[in-house]
Short mmCIF file of C-alpha atoms in Angstrom, two decimals:
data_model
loop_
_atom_site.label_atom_id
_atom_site.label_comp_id
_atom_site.label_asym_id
_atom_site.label_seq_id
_atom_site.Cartn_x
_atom_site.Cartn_y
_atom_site.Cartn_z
CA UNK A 1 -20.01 9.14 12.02
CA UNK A 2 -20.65 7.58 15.57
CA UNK A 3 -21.97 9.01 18.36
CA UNK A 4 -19.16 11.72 19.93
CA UNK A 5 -18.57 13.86 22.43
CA UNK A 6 -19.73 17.08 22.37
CA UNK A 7 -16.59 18.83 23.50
CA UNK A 8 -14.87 20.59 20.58
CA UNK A 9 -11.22 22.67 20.84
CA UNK A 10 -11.45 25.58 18.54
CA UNK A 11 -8.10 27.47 18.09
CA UNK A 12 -8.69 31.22 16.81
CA UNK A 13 -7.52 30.83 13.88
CA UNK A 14 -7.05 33.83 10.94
CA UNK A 15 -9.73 34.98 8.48
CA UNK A 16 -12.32 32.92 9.91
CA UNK A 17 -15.30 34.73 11.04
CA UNK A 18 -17.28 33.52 13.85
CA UNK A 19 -20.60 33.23 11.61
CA UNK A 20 -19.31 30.30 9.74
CA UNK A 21 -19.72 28.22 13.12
CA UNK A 22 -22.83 25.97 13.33
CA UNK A 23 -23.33 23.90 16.54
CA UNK A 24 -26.82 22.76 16.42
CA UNK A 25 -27.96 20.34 19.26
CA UNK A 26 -31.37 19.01 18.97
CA UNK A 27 -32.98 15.67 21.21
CA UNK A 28 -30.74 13.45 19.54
CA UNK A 29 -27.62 15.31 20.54
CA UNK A 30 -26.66 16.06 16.47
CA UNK A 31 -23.96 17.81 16.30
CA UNK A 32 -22.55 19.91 13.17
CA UNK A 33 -19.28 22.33 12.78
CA UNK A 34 -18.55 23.63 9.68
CA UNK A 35 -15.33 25.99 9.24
CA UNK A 36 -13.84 28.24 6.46
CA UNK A 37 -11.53 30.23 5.36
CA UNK A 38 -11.27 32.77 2.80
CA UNK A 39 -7.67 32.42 2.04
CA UNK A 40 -7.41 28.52 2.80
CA UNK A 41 -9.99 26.87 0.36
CA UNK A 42 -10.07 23.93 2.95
CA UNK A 43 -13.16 23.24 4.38
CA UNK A 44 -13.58 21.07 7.40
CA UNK A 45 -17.03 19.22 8.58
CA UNK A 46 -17.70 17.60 11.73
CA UNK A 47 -21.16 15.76 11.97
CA UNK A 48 -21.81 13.76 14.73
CA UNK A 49 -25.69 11.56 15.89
CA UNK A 50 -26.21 8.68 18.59
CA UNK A 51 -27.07 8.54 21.67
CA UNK A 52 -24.19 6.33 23.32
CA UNK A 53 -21.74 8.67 23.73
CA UNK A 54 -18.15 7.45 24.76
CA UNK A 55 -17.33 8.11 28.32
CA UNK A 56 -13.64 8.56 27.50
CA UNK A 57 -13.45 10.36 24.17
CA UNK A 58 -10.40 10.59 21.82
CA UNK A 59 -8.78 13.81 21.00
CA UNK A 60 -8.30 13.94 17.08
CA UNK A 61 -6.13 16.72 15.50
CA UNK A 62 -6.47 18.56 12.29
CA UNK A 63 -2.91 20.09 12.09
CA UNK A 64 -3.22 24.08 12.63
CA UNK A 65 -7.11 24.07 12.35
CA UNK A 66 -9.16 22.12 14.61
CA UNK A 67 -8.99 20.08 17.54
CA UNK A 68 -12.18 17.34 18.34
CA UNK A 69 -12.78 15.14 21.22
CA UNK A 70 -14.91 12.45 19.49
CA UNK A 71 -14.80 8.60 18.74
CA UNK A 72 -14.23 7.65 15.36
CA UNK A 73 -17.39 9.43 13.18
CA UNK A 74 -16.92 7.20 9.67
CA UNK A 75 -19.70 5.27 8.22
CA UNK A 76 -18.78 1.68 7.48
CA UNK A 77 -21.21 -1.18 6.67
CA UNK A 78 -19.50 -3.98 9.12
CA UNK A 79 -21.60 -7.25 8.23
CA UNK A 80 -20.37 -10.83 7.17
CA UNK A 81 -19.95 -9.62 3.89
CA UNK A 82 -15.80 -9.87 3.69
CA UNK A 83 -13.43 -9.95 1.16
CA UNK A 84 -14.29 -13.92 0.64
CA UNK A 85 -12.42 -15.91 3.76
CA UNK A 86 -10.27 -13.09 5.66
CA UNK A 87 -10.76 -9.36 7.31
CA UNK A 88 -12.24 -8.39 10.12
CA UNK A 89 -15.11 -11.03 11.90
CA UNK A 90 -18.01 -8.06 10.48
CA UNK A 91 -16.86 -6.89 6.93
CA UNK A 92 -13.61 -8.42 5.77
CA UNK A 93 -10.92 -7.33 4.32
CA UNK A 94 -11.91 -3.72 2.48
CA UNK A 95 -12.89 -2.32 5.65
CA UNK A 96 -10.29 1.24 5.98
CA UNK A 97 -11.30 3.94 7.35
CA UNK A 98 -9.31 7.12 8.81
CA UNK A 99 -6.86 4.99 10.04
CA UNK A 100 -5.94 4.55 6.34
CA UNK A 101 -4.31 7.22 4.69
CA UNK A 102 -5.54 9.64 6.74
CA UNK A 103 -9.05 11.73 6.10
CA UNK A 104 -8.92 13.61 3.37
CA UNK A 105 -9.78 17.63 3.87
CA UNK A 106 -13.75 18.87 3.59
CA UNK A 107 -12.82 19.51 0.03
CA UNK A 108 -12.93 15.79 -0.57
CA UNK A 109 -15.94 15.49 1.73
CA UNK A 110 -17.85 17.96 -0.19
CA UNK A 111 -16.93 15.84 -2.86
CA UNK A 112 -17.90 12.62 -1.74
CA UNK A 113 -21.02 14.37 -0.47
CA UNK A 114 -21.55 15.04 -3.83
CA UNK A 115 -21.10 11.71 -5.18
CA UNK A 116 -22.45 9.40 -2.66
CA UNK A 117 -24.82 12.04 -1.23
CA UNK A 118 -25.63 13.43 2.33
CA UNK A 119 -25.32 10.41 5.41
CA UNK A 120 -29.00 10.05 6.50
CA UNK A 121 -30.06 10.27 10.19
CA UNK A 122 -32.13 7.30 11.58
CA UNK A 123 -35.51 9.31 11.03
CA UNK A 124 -34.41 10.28 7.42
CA UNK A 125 -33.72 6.22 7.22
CA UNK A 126 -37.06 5.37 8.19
CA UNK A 127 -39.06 7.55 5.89
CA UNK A 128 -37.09 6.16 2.82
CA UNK A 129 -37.61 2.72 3.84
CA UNK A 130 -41.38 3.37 4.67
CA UNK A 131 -42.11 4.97 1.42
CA UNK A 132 -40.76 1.63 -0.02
CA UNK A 133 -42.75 -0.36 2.33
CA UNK A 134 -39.79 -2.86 3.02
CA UNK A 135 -37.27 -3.34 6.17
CA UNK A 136 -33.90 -3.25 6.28
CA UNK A 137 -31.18 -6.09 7.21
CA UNK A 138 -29.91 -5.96 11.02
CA UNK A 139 -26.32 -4.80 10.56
CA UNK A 140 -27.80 -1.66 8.16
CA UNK A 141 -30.67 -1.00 10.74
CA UNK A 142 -27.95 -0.86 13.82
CA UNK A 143 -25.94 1.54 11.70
CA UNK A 144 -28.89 3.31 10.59
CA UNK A 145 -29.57 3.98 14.56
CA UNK A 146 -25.73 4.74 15.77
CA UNK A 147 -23.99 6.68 12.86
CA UNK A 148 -26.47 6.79 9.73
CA UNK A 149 -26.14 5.45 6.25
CA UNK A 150 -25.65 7.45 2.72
CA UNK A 151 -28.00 8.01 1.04
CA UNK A 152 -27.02 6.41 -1.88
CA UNK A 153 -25.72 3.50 -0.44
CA UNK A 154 -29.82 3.51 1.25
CA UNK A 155 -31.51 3.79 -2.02
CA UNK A 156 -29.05 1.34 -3.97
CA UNK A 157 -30.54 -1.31 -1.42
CA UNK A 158 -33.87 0.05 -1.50
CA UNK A 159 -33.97 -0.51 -5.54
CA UNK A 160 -31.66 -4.06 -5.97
CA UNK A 161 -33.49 -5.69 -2.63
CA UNK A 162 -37.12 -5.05 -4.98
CA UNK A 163 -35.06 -6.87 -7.92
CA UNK A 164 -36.32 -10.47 -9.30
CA UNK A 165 -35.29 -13.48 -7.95
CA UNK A 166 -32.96 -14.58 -7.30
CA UNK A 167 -31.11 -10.88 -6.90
CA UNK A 168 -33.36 -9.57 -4.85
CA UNK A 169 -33.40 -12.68 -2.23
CA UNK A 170 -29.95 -12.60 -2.18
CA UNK A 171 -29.79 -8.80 -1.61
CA UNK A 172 -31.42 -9.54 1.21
CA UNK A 173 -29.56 -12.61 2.68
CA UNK A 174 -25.89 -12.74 0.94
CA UNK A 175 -24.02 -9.93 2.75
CA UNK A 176 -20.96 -10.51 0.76
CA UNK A 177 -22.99 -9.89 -2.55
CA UNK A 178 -25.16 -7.43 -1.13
CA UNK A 179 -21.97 -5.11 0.21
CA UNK A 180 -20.10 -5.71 -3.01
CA UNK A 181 -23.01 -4.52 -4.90
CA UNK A 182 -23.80 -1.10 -2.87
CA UNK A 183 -20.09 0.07 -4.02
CA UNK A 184 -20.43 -1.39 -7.30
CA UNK A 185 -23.77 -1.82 -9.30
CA UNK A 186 -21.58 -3.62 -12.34
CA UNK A 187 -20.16 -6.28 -9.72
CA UNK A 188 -22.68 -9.16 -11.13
CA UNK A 189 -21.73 -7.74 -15.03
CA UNK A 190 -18.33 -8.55 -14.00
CA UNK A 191 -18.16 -11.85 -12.29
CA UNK A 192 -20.76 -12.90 -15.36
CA UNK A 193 -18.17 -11.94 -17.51
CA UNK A 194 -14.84 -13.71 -16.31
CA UNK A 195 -16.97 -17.02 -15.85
CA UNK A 196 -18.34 -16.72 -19.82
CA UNK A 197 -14.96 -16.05 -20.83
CA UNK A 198 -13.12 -18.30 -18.97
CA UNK A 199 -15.28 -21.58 -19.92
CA UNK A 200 -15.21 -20.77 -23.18
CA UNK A 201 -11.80 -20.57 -23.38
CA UNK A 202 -11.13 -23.49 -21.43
CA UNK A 203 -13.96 -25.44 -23.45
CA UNK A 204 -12.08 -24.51 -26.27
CA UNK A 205 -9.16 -25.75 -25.05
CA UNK A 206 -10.13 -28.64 -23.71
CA UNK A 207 -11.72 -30.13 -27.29
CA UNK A 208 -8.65 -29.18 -29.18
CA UNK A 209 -6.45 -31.08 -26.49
CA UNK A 210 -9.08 -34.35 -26.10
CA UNK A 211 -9.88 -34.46 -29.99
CA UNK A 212 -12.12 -37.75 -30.39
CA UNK A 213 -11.50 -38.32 -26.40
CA UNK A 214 -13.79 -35.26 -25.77
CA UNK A 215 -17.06 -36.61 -24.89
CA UNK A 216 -15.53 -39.84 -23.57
CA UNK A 217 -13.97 -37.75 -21.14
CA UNK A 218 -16.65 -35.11 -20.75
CA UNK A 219 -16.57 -35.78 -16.76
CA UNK A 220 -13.10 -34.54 -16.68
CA UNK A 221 -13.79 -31.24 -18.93
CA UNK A 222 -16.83 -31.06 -16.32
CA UNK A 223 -14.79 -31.55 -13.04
CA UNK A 224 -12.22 -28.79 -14.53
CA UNK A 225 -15.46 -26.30 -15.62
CA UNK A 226 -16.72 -26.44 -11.64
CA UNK A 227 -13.33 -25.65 -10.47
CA UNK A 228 -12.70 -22.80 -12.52
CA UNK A 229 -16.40 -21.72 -11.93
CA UNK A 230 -15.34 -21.06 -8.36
CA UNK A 231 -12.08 -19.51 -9.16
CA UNK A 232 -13.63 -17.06 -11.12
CA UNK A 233 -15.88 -16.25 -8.82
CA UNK A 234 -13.03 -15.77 -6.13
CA UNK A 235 -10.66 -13.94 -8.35
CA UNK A 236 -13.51 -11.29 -9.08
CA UNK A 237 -14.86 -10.71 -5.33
CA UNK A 238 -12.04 -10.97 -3.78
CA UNK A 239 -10.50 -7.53 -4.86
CA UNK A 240 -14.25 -6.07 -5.61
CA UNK A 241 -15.14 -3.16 -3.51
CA UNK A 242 -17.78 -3.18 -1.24
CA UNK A 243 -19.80 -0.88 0.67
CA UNK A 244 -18.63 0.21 4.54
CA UNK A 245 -21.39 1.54 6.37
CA UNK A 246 -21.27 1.01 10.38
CA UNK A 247 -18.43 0.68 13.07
CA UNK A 248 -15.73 -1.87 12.88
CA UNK A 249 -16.27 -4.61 15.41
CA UNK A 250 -13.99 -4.16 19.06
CA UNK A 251 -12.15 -7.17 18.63
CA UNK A 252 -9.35 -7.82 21.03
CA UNK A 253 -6.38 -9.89 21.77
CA UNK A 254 -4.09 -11.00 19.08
CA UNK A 255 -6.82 -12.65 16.75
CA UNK A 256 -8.71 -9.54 16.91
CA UNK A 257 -5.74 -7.19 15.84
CA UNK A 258 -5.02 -9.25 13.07
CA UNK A 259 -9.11 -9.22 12.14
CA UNK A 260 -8.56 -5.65 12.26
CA UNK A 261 -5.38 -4.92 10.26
CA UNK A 262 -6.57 -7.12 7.70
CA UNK A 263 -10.09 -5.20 7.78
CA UNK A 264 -8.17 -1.67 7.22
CA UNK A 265 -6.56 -3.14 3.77
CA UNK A 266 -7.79 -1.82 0.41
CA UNK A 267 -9.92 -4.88 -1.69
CA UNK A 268 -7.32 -4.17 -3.83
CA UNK A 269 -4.06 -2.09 -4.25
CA UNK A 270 -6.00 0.62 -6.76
CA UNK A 271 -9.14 0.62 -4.82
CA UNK A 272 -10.74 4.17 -5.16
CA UNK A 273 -10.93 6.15 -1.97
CA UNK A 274 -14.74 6.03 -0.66
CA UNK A 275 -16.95 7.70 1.97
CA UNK A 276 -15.01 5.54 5.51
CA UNK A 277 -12.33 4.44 2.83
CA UNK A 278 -8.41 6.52 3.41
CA UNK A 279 -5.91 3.88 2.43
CA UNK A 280 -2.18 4.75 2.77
CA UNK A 281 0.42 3.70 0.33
CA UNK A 282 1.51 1.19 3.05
CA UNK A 283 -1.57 -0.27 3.00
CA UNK A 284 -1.72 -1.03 -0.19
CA UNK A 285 1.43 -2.95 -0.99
CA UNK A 286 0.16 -4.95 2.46
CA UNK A 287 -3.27 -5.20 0.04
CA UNK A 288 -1.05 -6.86 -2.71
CA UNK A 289 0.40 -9.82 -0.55
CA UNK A 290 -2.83 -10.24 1.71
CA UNK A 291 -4.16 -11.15 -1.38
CA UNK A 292 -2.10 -12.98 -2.48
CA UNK A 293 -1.67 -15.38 0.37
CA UNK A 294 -5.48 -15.61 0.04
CA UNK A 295 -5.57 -16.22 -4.21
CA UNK A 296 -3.21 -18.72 -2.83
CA UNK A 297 -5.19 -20.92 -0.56
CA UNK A 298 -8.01 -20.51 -2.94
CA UNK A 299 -6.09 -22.23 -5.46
CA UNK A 300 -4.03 -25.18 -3.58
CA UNK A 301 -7.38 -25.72 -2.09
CA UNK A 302 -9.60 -26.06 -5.69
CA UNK A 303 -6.25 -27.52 -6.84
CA UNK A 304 -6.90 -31.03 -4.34
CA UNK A 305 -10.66 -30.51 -5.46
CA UNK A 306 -10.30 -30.06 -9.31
CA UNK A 307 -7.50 -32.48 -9.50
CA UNK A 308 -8.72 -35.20 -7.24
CA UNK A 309 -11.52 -35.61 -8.85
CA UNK A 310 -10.01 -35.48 -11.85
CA UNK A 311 -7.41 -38.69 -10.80
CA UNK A 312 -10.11 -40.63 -8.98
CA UNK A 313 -12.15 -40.53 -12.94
CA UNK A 314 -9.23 -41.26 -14.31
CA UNK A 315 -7.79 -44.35 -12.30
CA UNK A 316 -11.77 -45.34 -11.83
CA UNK A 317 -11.70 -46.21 -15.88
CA UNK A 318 -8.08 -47.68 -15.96
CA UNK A 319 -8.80 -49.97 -13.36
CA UNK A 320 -11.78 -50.86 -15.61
CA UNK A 321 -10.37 -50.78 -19.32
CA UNK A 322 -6.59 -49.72 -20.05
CA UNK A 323 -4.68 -48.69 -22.67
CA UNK A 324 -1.49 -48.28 -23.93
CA UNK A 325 -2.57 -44.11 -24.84
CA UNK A 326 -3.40 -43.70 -21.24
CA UNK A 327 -1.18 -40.58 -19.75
CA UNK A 328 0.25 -40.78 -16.65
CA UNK A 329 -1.81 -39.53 -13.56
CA UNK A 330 -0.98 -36.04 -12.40
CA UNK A 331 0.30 -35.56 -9.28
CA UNK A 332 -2.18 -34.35 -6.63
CA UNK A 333 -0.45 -32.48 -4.25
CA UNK A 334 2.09 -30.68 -6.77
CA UNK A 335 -0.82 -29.69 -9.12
CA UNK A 336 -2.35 -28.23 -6.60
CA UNK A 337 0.61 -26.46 -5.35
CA UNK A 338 1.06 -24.96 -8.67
CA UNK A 339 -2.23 -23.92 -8.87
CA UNK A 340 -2.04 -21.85 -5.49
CA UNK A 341 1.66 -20.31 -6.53
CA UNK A 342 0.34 -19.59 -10.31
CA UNK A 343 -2.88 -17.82 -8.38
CA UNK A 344 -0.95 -16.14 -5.94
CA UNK A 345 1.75 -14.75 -7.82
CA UNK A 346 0.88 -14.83 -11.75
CA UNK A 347 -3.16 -13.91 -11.38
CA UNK A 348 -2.91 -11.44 -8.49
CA UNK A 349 -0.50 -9.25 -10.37
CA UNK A 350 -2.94 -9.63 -13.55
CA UNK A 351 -6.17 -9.03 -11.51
CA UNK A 352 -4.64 -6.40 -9.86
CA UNK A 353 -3.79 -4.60 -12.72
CA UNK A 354 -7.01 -5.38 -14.60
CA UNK A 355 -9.06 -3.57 -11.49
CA UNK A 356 -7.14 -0.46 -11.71
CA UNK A 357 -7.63 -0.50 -15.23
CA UNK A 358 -11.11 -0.46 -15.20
CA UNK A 359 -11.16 2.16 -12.40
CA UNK A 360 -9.58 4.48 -14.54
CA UNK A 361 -12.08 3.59 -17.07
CA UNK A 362 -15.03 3.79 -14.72
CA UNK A 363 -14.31 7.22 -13.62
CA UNK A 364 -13.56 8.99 -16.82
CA UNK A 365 -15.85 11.41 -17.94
CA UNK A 366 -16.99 9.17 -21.61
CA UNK A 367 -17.75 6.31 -19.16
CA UNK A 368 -19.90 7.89 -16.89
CA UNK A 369 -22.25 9.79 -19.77
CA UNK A 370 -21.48 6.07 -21.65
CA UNK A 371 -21.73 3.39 -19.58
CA UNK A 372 -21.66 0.70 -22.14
CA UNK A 373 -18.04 2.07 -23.00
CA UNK A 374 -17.22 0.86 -19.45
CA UNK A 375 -18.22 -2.54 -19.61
CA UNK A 376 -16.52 -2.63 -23.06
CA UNK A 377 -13.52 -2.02 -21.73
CA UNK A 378 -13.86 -5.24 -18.92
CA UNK A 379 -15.40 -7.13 -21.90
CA UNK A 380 -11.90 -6.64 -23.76
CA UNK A 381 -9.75 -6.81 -20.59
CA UNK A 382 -10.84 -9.98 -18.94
CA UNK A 383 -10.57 -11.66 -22.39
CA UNK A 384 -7.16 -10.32 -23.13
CA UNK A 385 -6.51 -11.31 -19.17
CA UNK A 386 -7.87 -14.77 -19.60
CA UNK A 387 -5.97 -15.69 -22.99
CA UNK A 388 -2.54 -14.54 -21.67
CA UNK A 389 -2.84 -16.46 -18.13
CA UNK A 390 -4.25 -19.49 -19.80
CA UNK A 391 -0.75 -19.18 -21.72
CA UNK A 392 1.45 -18.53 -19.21
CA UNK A 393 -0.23 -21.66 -16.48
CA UNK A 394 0.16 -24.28 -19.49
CA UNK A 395 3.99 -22.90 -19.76
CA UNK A 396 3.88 -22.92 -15.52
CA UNK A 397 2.77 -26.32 -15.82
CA UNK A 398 5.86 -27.84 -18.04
CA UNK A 399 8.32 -26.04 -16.42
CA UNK A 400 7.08 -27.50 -13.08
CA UNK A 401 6.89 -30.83 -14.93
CA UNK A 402 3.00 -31.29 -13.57
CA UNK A 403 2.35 -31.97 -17.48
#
């Protein structure tokens, strides 16, 4: 919601009796109209708070039921909390919104009503947050004041800021985390996940490869370990959902449009509708290759990393000892290539598929009474994930010739 005009079209429309039409109007200009029919089960629900109404309101068109004059009236959280380099300047690249797929009917907002619960006024803000006796970050505070915050996004905060440290400092100061966790409390279980899985596997395959060499070239097993630490990290957050609560940021001129395409994308192509969250089918075949140009710069750019260090350890000791076992140095620059095609392509298809896999999981009835069942299922997933791509790069990497 955002603060709106208080003009309002209402057609006369069939079976709807006049009682069912709430227009309440306190000091803070709220503003609620509820509608319904009792041969059309769709319900429709208008709710608008602020103060800084727009002087030249948009006119916004429910087809055959009701027309508004208003501003946009969906909650987004807007901070610096992105999709991990790209989207719009304030939030990144999850950020949809009606301009999506279109807002869904007041079925679906009873619905997410349900599940997220009601959006809380500024005064309803502050009482939460003064029972806790803690304050709230800037961007949440300006969006507490201009188009309120639900309430279960509010009392996620409230309980994860009060966690121990380090989760609760970085609740507080790590927008990216913080916004990622609001939309999904197993966020940490999963990133935790890929990265034990991962080095395992690729400490397992690095002693089988090195034999006797292993500890003698322990620095190059470690320079490999950091670089995949961060690719894990980026693979997971980058398609992770996060929490939209505020207005997107005005940007203009041609930077700014592109901010704000990029900021209307899904995290990922099966990201689940949420409260500020209509993503159209468009969008989310855009979502595939926007991520995939950025899985791509993450790995050309831990590709020059990873394997520069790598060659400078290696040449470092030849130029000290050589022998006649010593492999040939990789090349930098087409290593790293691979590495960004083999991210962009090969693990954005896998990743992909692994989130909307879990979403179904996450939102079947066994999971939510069994939540273990759940994180089961990304146990087994990300394993099954990890042991097929580590297949496919080293095949990548021979037909490319790199090794």
């Amino acid at each position: 919601m955002s603060a709106c005009s208080s003009t309002f079209r209402l057609p006369n429309l069939p079976n709807i009796s006049p009682q069912n039409h709430n227009i309440v109007m306190p000091t803070t200009v709220f503003l609620s109209l509820r509608h319904s029919t009792a041969t059309n089960p769709a319900l429709c629900k208008l709710q608008c708070v602020g103060n800084n109404f727009d002087s030249t309101p948009k006119t916004i068109e429910i087809p055959g039921k009701i027309t508004e004059e208003s501003a946009d009236c969906e909650p987004r959280i807007h901070s610096s909390g992105g999709d991990g380099g790209a989207g719009d300047s304030s939030g990144g690249g999850g950020g949809g919104g009606d301009s999506g797929g279109g807002g869904g009917d007041g079925e679906g907002n009873d619905g997410e009503e349900k599940e997220f619960g009601p959006i809380l006024k500024f005064e309803e803000v502050m009482k939460e947050i003064e029972l806790k006796g803690v304050g709230l970050p800037g961007d949440m505070m300006e969006a507490a004041k201009t188009v309120g915050i639900r309430k279960m996004f509010l009392l996620r905060y409230l309980d994860l800021q009060g966690s121990v440290w380090p989760l609760g400092f970085l609740m507080r100061y790590c927008f990216m985390l913080r916004d990622r966790m609001l939309a999904d409390p197993s966020f940490l279980f999963k990133v935790g996940t890929e990265i034990v899985i991962d080095s395992c596997c690729a400490t397992l395959a690095e002693f089988q490869k090195r034999g006797k060499d292993f500890w003698s070239e322990f620095e190059l097993y470690l320079a490999d370990l950091l670089v995949g630490l961060v690719v894990d990290i980026a693979l997971v957050g980058m398609l992770a959902p996060y929490a939209r609560i505020g207005q997107p940021s005005a940007s203009r001129g041609l930077f700014g449009r592109i901010q704000n395409a990029c900021g209307s994308l899904p995290s990922s192509v099966f990201e689940a509708e949420r409260p500020g969250c209509r993503f159209s089918v468009k969008q989310r075949i855009a979502a595939y290759f926007y991520k995939g140009v950025l899985y791509g710069s993450v790995g050309f750019v831990c590709g020059i990393i990873g394997q520069g260090i790598a060659n400078l350890i290696m040449t470092a000791k030849r130029n000290i000892k050589k022998s006649e076992d010593d492999i040939p140095v990789p090349p930098l620059v087409k290593s790293a290539a691979l590495w960004g095609v083999f991210l962009a392509v090969s693990s954005n298809i896998r990743y992909q598929i692994v989130n909307g896999l879990e979403r179904i999981v996450e939102s079947s009835p066994l999971a939510k009474q069994l939540p273990p069942v759940a994180m089961a299922f990304t146990v087994g997933v990300r394993f099954a994930n990890n042991i097929y791509g580590g297949m496919q790069f080293v095949d990548w990497a021979k037909w490319s010739g790199v090794q």
